[in-house]
Steps between C-alpha positions, in 0.01 A plus 500: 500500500577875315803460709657178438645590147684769648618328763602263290692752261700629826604122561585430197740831503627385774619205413627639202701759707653211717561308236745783352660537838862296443514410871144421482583267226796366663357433826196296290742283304634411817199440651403267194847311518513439902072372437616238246809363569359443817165303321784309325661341832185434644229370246534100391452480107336189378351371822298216444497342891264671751693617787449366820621548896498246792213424606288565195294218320651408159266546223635264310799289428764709469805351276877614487524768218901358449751288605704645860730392741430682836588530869254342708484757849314235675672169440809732574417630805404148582847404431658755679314405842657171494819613447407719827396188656836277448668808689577385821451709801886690558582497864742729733739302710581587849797332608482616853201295591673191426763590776211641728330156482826291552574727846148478597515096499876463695372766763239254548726190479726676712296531764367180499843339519578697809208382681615165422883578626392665808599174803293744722188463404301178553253312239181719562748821507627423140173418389389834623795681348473344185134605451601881563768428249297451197295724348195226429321270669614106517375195634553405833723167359710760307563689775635263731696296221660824418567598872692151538648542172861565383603885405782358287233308280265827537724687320607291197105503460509853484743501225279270298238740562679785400645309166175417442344854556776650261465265228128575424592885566750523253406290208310653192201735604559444879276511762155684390183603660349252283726241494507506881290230626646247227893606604359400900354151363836420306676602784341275736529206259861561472535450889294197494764394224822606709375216798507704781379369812119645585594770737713670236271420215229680632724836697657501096146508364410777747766703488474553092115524544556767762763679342519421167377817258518658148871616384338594137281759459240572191631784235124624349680737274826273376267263421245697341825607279629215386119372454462812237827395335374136447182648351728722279688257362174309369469496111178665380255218416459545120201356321423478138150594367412372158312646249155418516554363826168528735551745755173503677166297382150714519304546838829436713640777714832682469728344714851668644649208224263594209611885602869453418413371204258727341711776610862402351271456165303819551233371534462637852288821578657747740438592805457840383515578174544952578844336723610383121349825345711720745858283485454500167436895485738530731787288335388753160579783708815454621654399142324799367598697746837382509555579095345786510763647811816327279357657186489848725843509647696332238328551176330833562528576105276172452284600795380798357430340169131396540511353187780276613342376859166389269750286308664352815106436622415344127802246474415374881166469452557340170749275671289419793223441320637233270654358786177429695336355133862236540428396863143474470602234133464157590617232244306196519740291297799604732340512793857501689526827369173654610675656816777619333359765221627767803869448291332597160456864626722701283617782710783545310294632221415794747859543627657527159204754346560720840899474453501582105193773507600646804822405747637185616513540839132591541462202261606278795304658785210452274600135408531397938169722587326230204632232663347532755166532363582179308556354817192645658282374233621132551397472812822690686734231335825577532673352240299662227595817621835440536528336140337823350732743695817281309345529190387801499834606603700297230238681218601859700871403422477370137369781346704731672758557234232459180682515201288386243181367473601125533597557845127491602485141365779413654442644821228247483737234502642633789198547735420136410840327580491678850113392504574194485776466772303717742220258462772208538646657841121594604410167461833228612367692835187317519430146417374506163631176246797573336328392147254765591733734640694512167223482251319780713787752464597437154108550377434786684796660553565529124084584475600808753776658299318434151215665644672761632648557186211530336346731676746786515554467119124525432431738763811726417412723213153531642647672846719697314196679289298484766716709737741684247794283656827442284657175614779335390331265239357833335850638459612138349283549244567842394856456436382249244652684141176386367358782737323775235733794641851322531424329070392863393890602685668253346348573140534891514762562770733217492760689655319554771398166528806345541574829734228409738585153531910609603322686751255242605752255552724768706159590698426155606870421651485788673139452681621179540822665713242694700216316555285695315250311221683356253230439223316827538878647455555276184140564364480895596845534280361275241242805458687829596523634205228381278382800452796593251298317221369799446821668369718238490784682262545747746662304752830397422533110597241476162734713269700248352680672231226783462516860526406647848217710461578665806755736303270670328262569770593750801590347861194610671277300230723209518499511870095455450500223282752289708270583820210446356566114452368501881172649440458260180612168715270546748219617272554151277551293838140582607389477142599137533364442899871487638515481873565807699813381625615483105344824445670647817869385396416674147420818640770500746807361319634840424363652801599871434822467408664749215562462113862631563576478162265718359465713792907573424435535170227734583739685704778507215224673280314715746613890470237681698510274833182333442560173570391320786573163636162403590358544141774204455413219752235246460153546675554235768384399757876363630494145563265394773561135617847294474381351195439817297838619623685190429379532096600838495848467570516171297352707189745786582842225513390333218469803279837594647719171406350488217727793362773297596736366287696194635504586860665363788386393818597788655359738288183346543463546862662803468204595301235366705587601818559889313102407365309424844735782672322738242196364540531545917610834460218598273269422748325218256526212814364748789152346509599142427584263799848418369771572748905518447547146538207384248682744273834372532365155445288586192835623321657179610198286320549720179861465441463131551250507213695749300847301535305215356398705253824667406735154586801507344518327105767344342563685138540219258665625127260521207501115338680722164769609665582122664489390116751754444774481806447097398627583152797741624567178761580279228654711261759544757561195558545398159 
């Protein structure tokens, strides 16, 4: 017992040492999503029935939970066999056996009839020949009639035979192995029929009897085909199952019927309930899996952001977990819409919180990988799933270009009105009512996208303090003027106010040109140089008609005010919370670029050599993503034109092409990931803004001087 404290202590440090380990951490979250996602797809909420399999005694009477229409396997199959049944056998013709049975009889005949020709051969000698002739035995009467007989009259008996023997040969189904004994009996009939004398009555009757066999022969596998086909082409017997509706009374046994039913209504236990455990762990796995090797090859930046894989986990367990709470609902008023809660599931509401807090494509991945959980959950049904997926897909796509924060709501709109006509196309496949059909999708398609809406709002601002995220909806908000920061600019700097937003505007057309992210572009320039509040008379867009202090102060002193701006913005920007992105694009706008002026000035007054360039560039670091780069040059062009005086459209891009060429050749854009052609088309974006700017206006004479030229008019013309 001394020892158990300290063994104890060890475990606990133990624990406490895994616990630290990132991949130990990692590897347990993983563990802990893959455990209960797969709990959700195989646990039943709100059971009530007790679960039964064949053979078992009911303990009671067991009622139908809802109201379902189902496929009944065993009427079906029923069905099917006598579909089977009304197959008839298919037969193989030989058309050679016909011929083979025609020769057989006129070799016969033929022989006969020369018996009876041959004048050399008396009474007894025919008699004799004629009974080597044929094949059979015949009465002694026969013989001797037919020895005495005629061979003319022989022979037109053999063609009646022979018509008679092709006619049952070649009509429908022919001569079988079955049919064979019936085809004899209507032959012989027939020759009773035709009035031939006795003799040739009964050599007709022997001769098909003798010859006579099957010219169709049984196909097993043709008609084992075309049996299948019949049974294919059977409609699945549907029957409905009311609510309330007893399935099986106490102390009977489960039946093969009472099965079907208790299993379409869940009611059913399984065979074995690990085989459920493991497809369900095993479906888990493989959408895991599968995210997790997407997320490594084509988001590795999110991949290695842990903090970003626990969100993906929260919003699908979140997701999943309301969905099972909507399946497992059932509304007793509505009982018609018991079975269809599956299209309530809003996995929208996890597409569009993946696609604004992280990336849209992953945002889709995540949205088909929850679909088919959804349709796990429901009992593998299909169009549940596949209602999700084009939801989820239409939320992805709706927020994909957010703008402001209305977008959200009416991305809402949007997941419902393709709700509802997924549900509408899920459903004119199956053979629900049409009343039902359309009061079905409007209700809960229009519940999914409201929901959906819903949650991403609400859920938004919590994820994004939760995981230090920035998303688009963020960004909205903090270009709002009412923003603490952009007022105080406006009051104290309004200069560089109204600077920031020229530049904002320039920003966002040109992220816009290269696909880079507009708002963070807009908002970042919004901010860039908030930090001149600090000294806002020392920056010239604020001196309206006021000395510039920077004359009395030497270059090198100036050059530190002006740079200092930086180290102010970002040091009010985290006073205030801003994201890192904002704070980024403050630090960066300049990147290290050089105070020319005042390092020429410098230059003009330095006599002993002393200066050096360095001491006159900003601290950096250079622009590090497209977006940082993109407000840079917009904050250099604007500063630029704004010197300008009237200019024309070709001095503009004249000047801005002269602008990012300095700013290449500085080496300010090395460790962006701008290339030529996003450069030429961010120029193009700001002279479109800057022509709009600096459009052409019509002068129009000072409303005096009319007054006066009206005068001078009319003098003259008195």
């Amino acid at each position: 017992m001394v020892g158990l404290p300290a063994f104890l202590h060890r475990t606990g440090q133990s624990v406490t040492l895994v616990l630290r380990n990132p991949k130990a951490r990692r590897v347990g979250a993983l563990i802990a999503f893959f455990l209960y996602l797969t709990f959700l797809v195989t646990v039943n909420f709100f059971g009530g029935q007790p679960l039964l399999t064949e053979g078992e005694v009911a303990p009671r009477d067991i009622l139908s939970p809802f109201t379902k229409t189902i496929t009944d396997p065993i009427k079906t199959r029923e069905a099917q066999e006598q579909a089977r049944q009304r197959v008839p056998k298919q037969y193989d013709f030989d058309p050679q056996v016909k011929i083979a049975v025609q020769n057989d009889i006129t070799a016969v005949v033929t022989r006969v009839a020369a018996v009876q020709a041959d004048d050399k051969l008396d009474l007894d000698g025919k008699v004799e020949g004629v009974r080597e002739a044929v094949p059979f035995t015949l009465p002694a009467d026969v013989l001797t009639a037919l020895a005495q007989g005629d061979p003319k009259a022989l022979t037109a008996m053999a063609k009646d035979v022979n018509d008679a023997v092709a006619h049952v040969m070649e009509r429908s189904g022919g001569v079988t192995q079955d049919n064979l004994p019936d085809t004899k009996k209507e032959l012989a009939t027939r020759f009773n029929e035709l009035g031939m004398p006795r003799s040739h009555e009964i050599l007709a009757r022997g001769l098909t009897n003798h010859f006579l066999r099957p010219n169709a022969f049984f196909n097993a596998a043709r008609t084992r085909e075309m049996q299948e086909a019949a049974a294919r082409q059977v409609r699945p017997v549907l029957i409905t199952i009311k609510k309330d509706e007893k399935i099986i009374g106490k102390g009977e046994i489960v039946t093969a019927e009472h099965a079907v039913k208790l299993e379409k209504l869940g009611l059913m236990k399984q065979s074995s309930p690990v085989k459920s455990i493991i497809g369900a762990g095993l479906l888990v796995a493989l959408t895991t899996g599968l995210i997790l090797l997407y997320l490594r090859r084509q988001h590795r930046e999110i991949f290695k952001q842990v903090n970003h894989l626990y969100l993906i986990g929260i919003v699908v367990a979140t997701v999943a977990t309301i969905a099972k709470v909507l399946v497992a609902i059932k509304v007793s008023q509505w009982p018609e819409f018991g079975d269809l809660m599956g299209y309530t599931v809003p996995t929208a509401a996890a597409g569009m919180l993946i696609a604004i807090l992280l990336d849209s494509r992953l945002a889709i991945v995540v949205v088909a990988a929850l679909s088919g959980l959804v349709g796990a959950m429901t009992g593998a049904e299909l169009k549940f799933a596949l209602v999700g997926l084009l939801s989820g897909i239409a939320g992805v796509y709706s927020v994909s270009k957010l703008s402001q924060r209305t977008d959200l709501a009416r991305a809402g709109i949007y997941v419902g009105a393709v709700t509802v006509a997924a549900i509408c196309a899920t459903e004119l496949l199956g053979d629900q009512p049409l009343i039902l059909l359309v009061i079905s999708s409007l209700v809960l398609g229009t519940a999914n996208g409201l929901l959906s809406s819903v949650l991403a709002n609400g859920a938004l601002p919590f994820l994004e303090s939760t995981f230090g995220i920035t998303s688009s909806v963020k960004l909205i908000e903090l270009a709002n003027p009412g923003q603490p920061l952009l007022k105080r600019l406006l009051v104290e700097a309004p200069g560089t106010y109204h600077h920031s937003i020229i530049v904002g505007n320039l920003a966002e057309a040109a992220a816009d040109a290269v696909n880079g992210d507009a708002v963070l572009v807009r908002v970042g320039a919004y901010y860039h140089d908030v930090g001149k509040v600090r000294r806002p008379a020392f920056f010239i867009e604020n001196q309206v008609g006021a000395e510039n202090p920077h004359d009395k102060i030497a270059p090198s002193l100036s050059t530190l005010i002006l740079t200092s701006h930086v180290k102010d913005g970002v040091e009010y920007a985290r006073e205030q919370r801003l994201p890192q992105r904002i704070v980024d694009i403050i630090e960066q706008h300049h990147g290290t670029s050089l105070c020319s002026y005042f390092y020429h000035k410098a230059l003009e007054q330095d006599d002993k050599d002393v200066v050096k360039e360095d001491d006159f560039r900003y601290e950096g670091p250079k622009p590090q993503s497209k977006e940082a780069a993109i407000v840079m040059l917009a904050d250099s062009v604007e500063a630029a034109v704004r010197s300008l005086e009237r200019p024309s459209p070709g001095q503009l891009e004249g000047l801005v092409r002269k602008l990012i060429k300095e700013k290449l050749a500085d080496g300010q854009l090395d460790e962006c990931d701008l290339n030529f052609r996003d450069l030429d088309l961010i120029a193009g974006a700001f002279l479109r803004v800057l022509t709009g700017i600096f459009h052409t206006r019509i002068e129009y004479p000072d409303p005096k001087e009319m007054e006066r030229r009206r005068a001078r008019s009319g003098r003259r013309h008195q």
